[in-house]
PDB file of C-alpha atoms in Angstrom:
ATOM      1  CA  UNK A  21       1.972  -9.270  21.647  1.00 83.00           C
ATOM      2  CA  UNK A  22       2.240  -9.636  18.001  1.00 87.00           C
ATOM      3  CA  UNK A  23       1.096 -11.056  14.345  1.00 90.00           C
ATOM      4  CA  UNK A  24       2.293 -12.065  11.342  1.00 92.00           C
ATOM      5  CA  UNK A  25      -0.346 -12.171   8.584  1.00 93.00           C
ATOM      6  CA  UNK A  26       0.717 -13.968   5.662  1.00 91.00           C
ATOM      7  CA  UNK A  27       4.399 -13.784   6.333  1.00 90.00           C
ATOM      8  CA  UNK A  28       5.424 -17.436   5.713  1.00 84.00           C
ATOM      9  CA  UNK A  29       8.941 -17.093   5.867  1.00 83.00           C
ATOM     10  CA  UNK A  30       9.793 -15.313   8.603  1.00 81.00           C
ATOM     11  CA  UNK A  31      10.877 -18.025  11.245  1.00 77.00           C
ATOM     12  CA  UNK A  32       9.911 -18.033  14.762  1.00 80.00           C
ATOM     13  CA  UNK A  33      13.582 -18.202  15.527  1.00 82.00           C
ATOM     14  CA  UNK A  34      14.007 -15.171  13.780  1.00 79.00           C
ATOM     15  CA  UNK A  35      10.860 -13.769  16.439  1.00 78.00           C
ATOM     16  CA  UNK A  36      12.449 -14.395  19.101  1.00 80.00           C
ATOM     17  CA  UNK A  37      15.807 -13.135  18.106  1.00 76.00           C
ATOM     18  CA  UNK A  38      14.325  -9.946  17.570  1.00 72.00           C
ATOM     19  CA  UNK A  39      13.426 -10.005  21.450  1.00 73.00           C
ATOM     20  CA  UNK A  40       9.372 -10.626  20.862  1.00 74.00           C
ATOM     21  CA  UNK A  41       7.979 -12.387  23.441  1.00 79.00           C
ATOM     22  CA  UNK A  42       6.923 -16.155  21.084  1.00 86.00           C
ATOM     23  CA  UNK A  43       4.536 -17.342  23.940  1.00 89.00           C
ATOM     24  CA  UNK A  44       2.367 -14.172  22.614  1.00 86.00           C
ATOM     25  CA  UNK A  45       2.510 -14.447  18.778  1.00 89.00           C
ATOM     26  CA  UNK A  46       0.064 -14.711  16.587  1.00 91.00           C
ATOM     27  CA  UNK A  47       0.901 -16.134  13.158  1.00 92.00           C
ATOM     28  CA  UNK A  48      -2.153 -16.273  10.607  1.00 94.00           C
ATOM     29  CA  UNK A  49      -1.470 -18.047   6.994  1.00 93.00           C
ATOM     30  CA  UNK A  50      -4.774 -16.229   5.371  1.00 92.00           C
ATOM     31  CA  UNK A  51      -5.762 -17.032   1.591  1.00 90.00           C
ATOM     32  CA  UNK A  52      -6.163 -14.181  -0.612  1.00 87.00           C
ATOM     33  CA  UNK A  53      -9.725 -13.358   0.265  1.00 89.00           C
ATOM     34  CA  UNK A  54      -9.586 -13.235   3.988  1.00 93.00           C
ATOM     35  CA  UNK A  55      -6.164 -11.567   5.011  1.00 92.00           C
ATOM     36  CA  UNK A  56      -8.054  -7.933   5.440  1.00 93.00           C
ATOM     37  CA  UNK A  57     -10.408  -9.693   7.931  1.00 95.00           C
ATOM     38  CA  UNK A  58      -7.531 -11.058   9.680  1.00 95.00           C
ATOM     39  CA  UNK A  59      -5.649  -7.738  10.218  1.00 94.00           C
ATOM     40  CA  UNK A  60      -8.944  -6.401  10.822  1.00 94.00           C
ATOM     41  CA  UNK A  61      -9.442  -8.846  13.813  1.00 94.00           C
ATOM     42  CA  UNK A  62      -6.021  -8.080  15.116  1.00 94.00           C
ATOM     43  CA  UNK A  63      -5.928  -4.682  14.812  1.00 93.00           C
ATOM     44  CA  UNK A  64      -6.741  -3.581  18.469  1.00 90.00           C
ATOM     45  CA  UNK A  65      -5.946  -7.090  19.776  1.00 91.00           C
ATOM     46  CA  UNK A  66      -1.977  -7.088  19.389  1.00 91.00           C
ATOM     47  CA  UNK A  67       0.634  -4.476  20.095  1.00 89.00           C
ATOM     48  CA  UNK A  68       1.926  -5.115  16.362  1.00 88.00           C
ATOM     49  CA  UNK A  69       0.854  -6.548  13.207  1.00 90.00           C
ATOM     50  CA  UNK A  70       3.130  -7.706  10.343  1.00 90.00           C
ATOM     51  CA  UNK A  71       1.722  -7.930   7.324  1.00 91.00           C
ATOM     52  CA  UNK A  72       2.465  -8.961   3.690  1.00 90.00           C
ATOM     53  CA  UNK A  73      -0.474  -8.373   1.786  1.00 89.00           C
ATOM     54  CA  UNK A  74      -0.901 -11.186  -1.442  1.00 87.00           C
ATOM     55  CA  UNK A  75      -2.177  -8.063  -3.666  1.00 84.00           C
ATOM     56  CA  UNK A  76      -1.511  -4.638  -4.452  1.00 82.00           C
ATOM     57  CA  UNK A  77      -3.493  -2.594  -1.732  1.00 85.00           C
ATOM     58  CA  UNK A  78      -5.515   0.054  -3.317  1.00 83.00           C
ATOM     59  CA  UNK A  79      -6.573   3.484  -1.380  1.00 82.00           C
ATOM     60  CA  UNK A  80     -10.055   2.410  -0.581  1.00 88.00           C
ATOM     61  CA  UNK A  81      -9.040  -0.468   1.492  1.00 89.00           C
ATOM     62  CA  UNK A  82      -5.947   1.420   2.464  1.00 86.00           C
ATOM     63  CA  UNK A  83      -8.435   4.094   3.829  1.00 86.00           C
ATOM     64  CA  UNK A  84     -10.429   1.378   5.577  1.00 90.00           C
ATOM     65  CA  UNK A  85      -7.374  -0.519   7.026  1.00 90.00           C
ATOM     66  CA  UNK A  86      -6.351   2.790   8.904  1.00 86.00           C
ATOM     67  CA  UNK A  87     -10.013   4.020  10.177  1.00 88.00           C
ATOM     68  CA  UNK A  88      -9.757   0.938  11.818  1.00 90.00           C
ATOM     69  CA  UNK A  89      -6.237   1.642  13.448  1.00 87.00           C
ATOM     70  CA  UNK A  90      -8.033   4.837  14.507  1.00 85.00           C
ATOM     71  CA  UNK A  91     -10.982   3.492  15.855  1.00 87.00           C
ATOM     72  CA  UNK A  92      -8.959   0.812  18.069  1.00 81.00           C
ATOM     73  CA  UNK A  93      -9.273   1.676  21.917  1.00 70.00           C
ATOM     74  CA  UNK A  94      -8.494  -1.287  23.570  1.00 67.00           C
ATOM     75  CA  UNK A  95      -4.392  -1.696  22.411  1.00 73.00           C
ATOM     76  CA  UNK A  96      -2.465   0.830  20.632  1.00 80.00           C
ATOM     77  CA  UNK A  97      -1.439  -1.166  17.138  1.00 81.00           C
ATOM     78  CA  UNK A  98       1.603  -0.528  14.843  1.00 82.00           C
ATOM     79  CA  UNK A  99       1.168  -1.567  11.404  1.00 82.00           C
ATOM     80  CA  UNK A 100       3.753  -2.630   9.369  1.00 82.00           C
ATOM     81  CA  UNK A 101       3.242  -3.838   5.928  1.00 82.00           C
ATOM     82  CA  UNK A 102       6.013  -5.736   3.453  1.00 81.00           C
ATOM     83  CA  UNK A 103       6.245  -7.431   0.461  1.00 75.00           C
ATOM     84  CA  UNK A 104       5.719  -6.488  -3.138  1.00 65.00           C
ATOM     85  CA  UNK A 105       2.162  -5.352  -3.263  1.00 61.00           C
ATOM     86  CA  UNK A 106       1.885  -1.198  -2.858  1.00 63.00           C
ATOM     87  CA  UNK A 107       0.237   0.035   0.461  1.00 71.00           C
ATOM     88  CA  UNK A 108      -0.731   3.543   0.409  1.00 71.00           C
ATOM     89  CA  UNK A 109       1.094   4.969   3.576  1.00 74.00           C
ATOM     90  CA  UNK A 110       2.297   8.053   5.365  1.00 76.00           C
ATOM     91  CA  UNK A 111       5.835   6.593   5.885  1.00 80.00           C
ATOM     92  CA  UNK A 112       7.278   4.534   3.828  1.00 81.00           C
ATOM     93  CA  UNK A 113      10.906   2.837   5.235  1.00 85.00           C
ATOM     94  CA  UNK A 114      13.135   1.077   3.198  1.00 85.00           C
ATOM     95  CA  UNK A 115      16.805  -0.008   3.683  1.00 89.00           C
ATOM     96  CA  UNK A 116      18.840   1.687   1.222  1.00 90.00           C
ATOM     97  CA  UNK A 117      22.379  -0.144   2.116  1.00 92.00           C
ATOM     98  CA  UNK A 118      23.401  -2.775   4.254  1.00 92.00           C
ATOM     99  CA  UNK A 119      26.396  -3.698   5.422  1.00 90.00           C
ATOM    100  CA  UNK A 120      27.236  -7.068   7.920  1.00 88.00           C
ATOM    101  CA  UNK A 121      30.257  -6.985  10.867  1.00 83.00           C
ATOM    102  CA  UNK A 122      31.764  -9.392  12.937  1.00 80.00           C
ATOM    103  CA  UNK A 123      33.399 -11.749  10.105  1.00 79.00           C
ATOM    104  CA  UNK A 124      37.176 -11.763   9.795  1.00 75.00           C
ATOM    105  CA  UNK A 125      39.296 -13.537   7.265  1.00 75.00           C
ATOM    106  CA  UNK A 126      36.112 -15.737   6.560  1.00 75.00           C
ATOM    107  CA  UNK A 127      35.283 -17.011  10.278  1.00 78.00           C
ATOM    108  CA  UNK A 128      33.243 -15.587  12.990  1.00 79.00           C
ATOM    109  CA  UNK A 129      30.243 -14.411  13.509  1.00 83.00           C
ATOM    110  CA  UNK A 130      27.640 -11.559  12.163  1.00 83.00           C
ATOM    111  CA  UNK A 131      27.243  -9.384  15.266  1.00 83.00           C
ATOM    112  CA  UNK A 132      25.799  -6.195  13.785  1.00 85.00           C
ATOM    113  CA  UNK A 133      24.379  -5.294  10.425  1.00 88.00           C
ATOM    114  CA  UNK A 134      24.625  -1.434   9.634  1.00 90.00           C
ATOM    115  CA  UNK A 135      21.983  -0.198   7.779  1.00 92.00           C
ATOM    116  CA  UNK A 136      21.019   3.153   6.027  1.00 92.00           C
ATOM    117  CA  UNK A 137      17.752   3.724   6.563  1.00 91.00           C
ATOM    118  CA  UNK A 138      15.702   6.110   4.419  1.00 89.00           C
ATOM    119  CA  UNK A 139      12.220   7.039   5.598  1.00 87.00           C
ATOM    120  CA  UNK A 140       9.666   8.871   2.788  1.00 86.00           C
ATOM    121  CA  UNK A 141       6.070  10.257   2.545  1.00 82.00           C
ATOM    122  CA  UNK A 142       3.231  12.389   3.693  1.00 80.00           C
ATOM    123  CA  UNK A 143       4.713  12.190   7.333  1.00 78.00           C
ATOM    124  CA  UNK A 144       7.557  13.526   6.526  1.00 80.00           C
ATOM    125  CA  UNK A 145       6.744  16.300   4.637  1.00 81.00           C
ATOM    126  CA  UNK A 146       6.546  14.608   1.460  1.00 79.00           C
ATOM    127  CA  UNK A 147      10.583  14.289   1.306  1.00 82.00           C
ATOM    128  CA  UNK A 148      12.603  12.079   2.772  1.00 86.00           C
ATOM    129  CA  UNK A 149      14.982  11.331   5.551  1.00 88.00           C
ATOM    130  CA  UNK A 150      18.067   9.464   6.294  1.00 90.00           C
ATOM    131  CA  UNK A 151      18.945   7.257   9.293  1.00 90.00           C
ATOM    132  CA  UNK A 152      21.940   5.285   9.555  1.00 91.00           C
ATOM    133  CA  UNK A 153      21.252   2.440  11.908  1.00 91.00           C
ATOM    134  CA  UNK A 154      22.147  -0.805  13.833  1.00 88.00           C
ATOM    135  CA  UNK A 155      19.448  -3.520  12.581  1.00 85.00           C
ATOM    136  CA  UNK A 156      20.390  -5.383  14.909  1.00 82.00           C
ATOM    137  CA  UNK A 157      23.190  -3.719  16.977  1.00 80.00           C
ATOM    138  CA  UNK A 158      25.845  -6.014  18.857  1.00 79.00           C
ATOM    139  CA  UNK A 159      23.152  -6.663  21.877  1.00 80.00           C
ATOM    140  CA  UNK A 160      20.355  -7.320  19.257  1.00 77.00           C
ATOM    141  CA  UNK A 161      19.208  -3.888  19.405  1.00 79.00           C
ATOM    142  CA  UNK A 162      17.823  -1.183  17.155  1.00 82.00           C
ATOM    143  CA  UNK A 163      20.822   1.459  17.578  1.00 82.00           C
ATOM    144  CA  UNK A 164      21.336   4.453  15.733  1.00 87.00           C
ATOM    145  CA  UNK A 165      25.043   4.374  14.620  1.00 86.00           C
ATOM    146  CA  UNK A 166      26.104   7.628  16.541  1.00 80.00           C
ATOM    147  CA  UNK A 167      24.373   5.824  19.652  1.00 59.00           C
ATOM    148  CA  UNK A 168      27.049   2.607  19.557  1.00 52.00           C
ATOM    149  CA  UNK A 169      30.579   4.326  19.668  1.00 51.00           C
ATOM    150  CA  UNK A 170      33.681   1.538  19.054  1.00 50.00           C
ATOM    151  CA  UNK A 171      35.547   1.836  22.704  1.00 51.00           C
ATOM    152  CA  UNK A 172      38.738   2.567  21.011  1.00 54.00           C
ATOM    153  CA  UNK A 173      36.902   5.664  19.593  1.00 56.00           C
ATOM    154  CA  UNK A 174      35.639   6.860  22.970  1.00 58.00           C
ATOM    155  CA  UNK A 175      39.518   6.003  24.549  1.00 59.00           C
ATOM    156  CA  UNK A 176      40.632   8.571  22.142  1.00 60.00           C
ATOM    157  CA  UNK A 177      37.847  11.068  22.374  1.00 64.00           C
ATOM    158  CA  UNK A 178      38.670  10.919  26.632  1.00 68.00           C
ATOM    159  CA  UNK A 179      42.656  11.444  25.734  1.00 68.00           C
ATOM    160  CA  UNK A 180      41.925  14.382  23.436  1.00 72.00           C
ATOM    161  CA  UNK A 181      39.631  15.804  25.802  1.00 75.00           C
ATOM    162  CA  UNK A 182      42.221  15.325  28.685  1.00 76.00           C
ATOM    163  CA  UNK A 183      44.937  16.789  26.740  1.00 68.00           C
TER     164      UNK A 183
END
């Protein structure tokens, strides 16, 4: 199960392309003054909660938003916050470079979008790391890139190793 608080245009098309389950989505279109109640409800309710907060978070409620992850017994909820507005956090991910495959000569279709994937903050030892990804892969996967090998690449890997 999942929520979106406040994200307006992600699409439930989009959802369910992702593989989440729609039949068990929450989506919650809060006003300013009531989305921390709302991912305060959901918090221990869903398995995830998307979030775009309207404001800048400060560390108070930032503190308060994850005692509450803490505290929650009943489901284990990931919290994942976008948008504009700063939210203190012990990882931060962003996508540093994309890149689309699948069109050729201007027809096709996208089936993979290669992505390099930097992760920062207190969890990681106040540095960074670097990830290059599939967001999605060719079967609408997360893949790491090393994971999804081209065949002609693992045909020549097999010869060499053969040889």
């Amino acid at each position: 199960s999942a929520a979106l608080v406040g994200v307006d245009d992600l699409g439930i098309e989009a959802v369910a392309a992702a593989g989440a389950p729609t039949s068990r989505l929450v989506v919650v279109r809060p006003d300013a003054s009531s989305w921390v109640k709302a991912v305060e409800v959901l918090i221990g309710a869903v398995e995830v909660v998307l979030v775009r907060p309207p404001v800048a978070v400060g560390d108070a409620l930032a503190r308060r938003i994850v005692a509450r992850l803490r505290r929650s017994a009943a489901v284990a909820t990931a919290l994942l916050v976008t948008g504009p507005g700063s939210f203190p956090a012990p990882v931060r991910l962003r996508v540093a470079q994309a890149r689309w495959a699948g069109l050729e000569d201007g027809h096709g279709q996208l089936t993979a979008r290669r992505a390099t994937v930097v992760a920062e903050g207190r969890a990681v030892g106040g540095g960074s790391r670097v990830a290059e990804l599939y967001l999605p892969g060719p079967d609408g996967a997360v893949h790491p890139v090393e994971a999804v090998r081209p065949v002609d690449e693992l045909a020549a890997r097999r010869r060499l190793a053969a040889a």
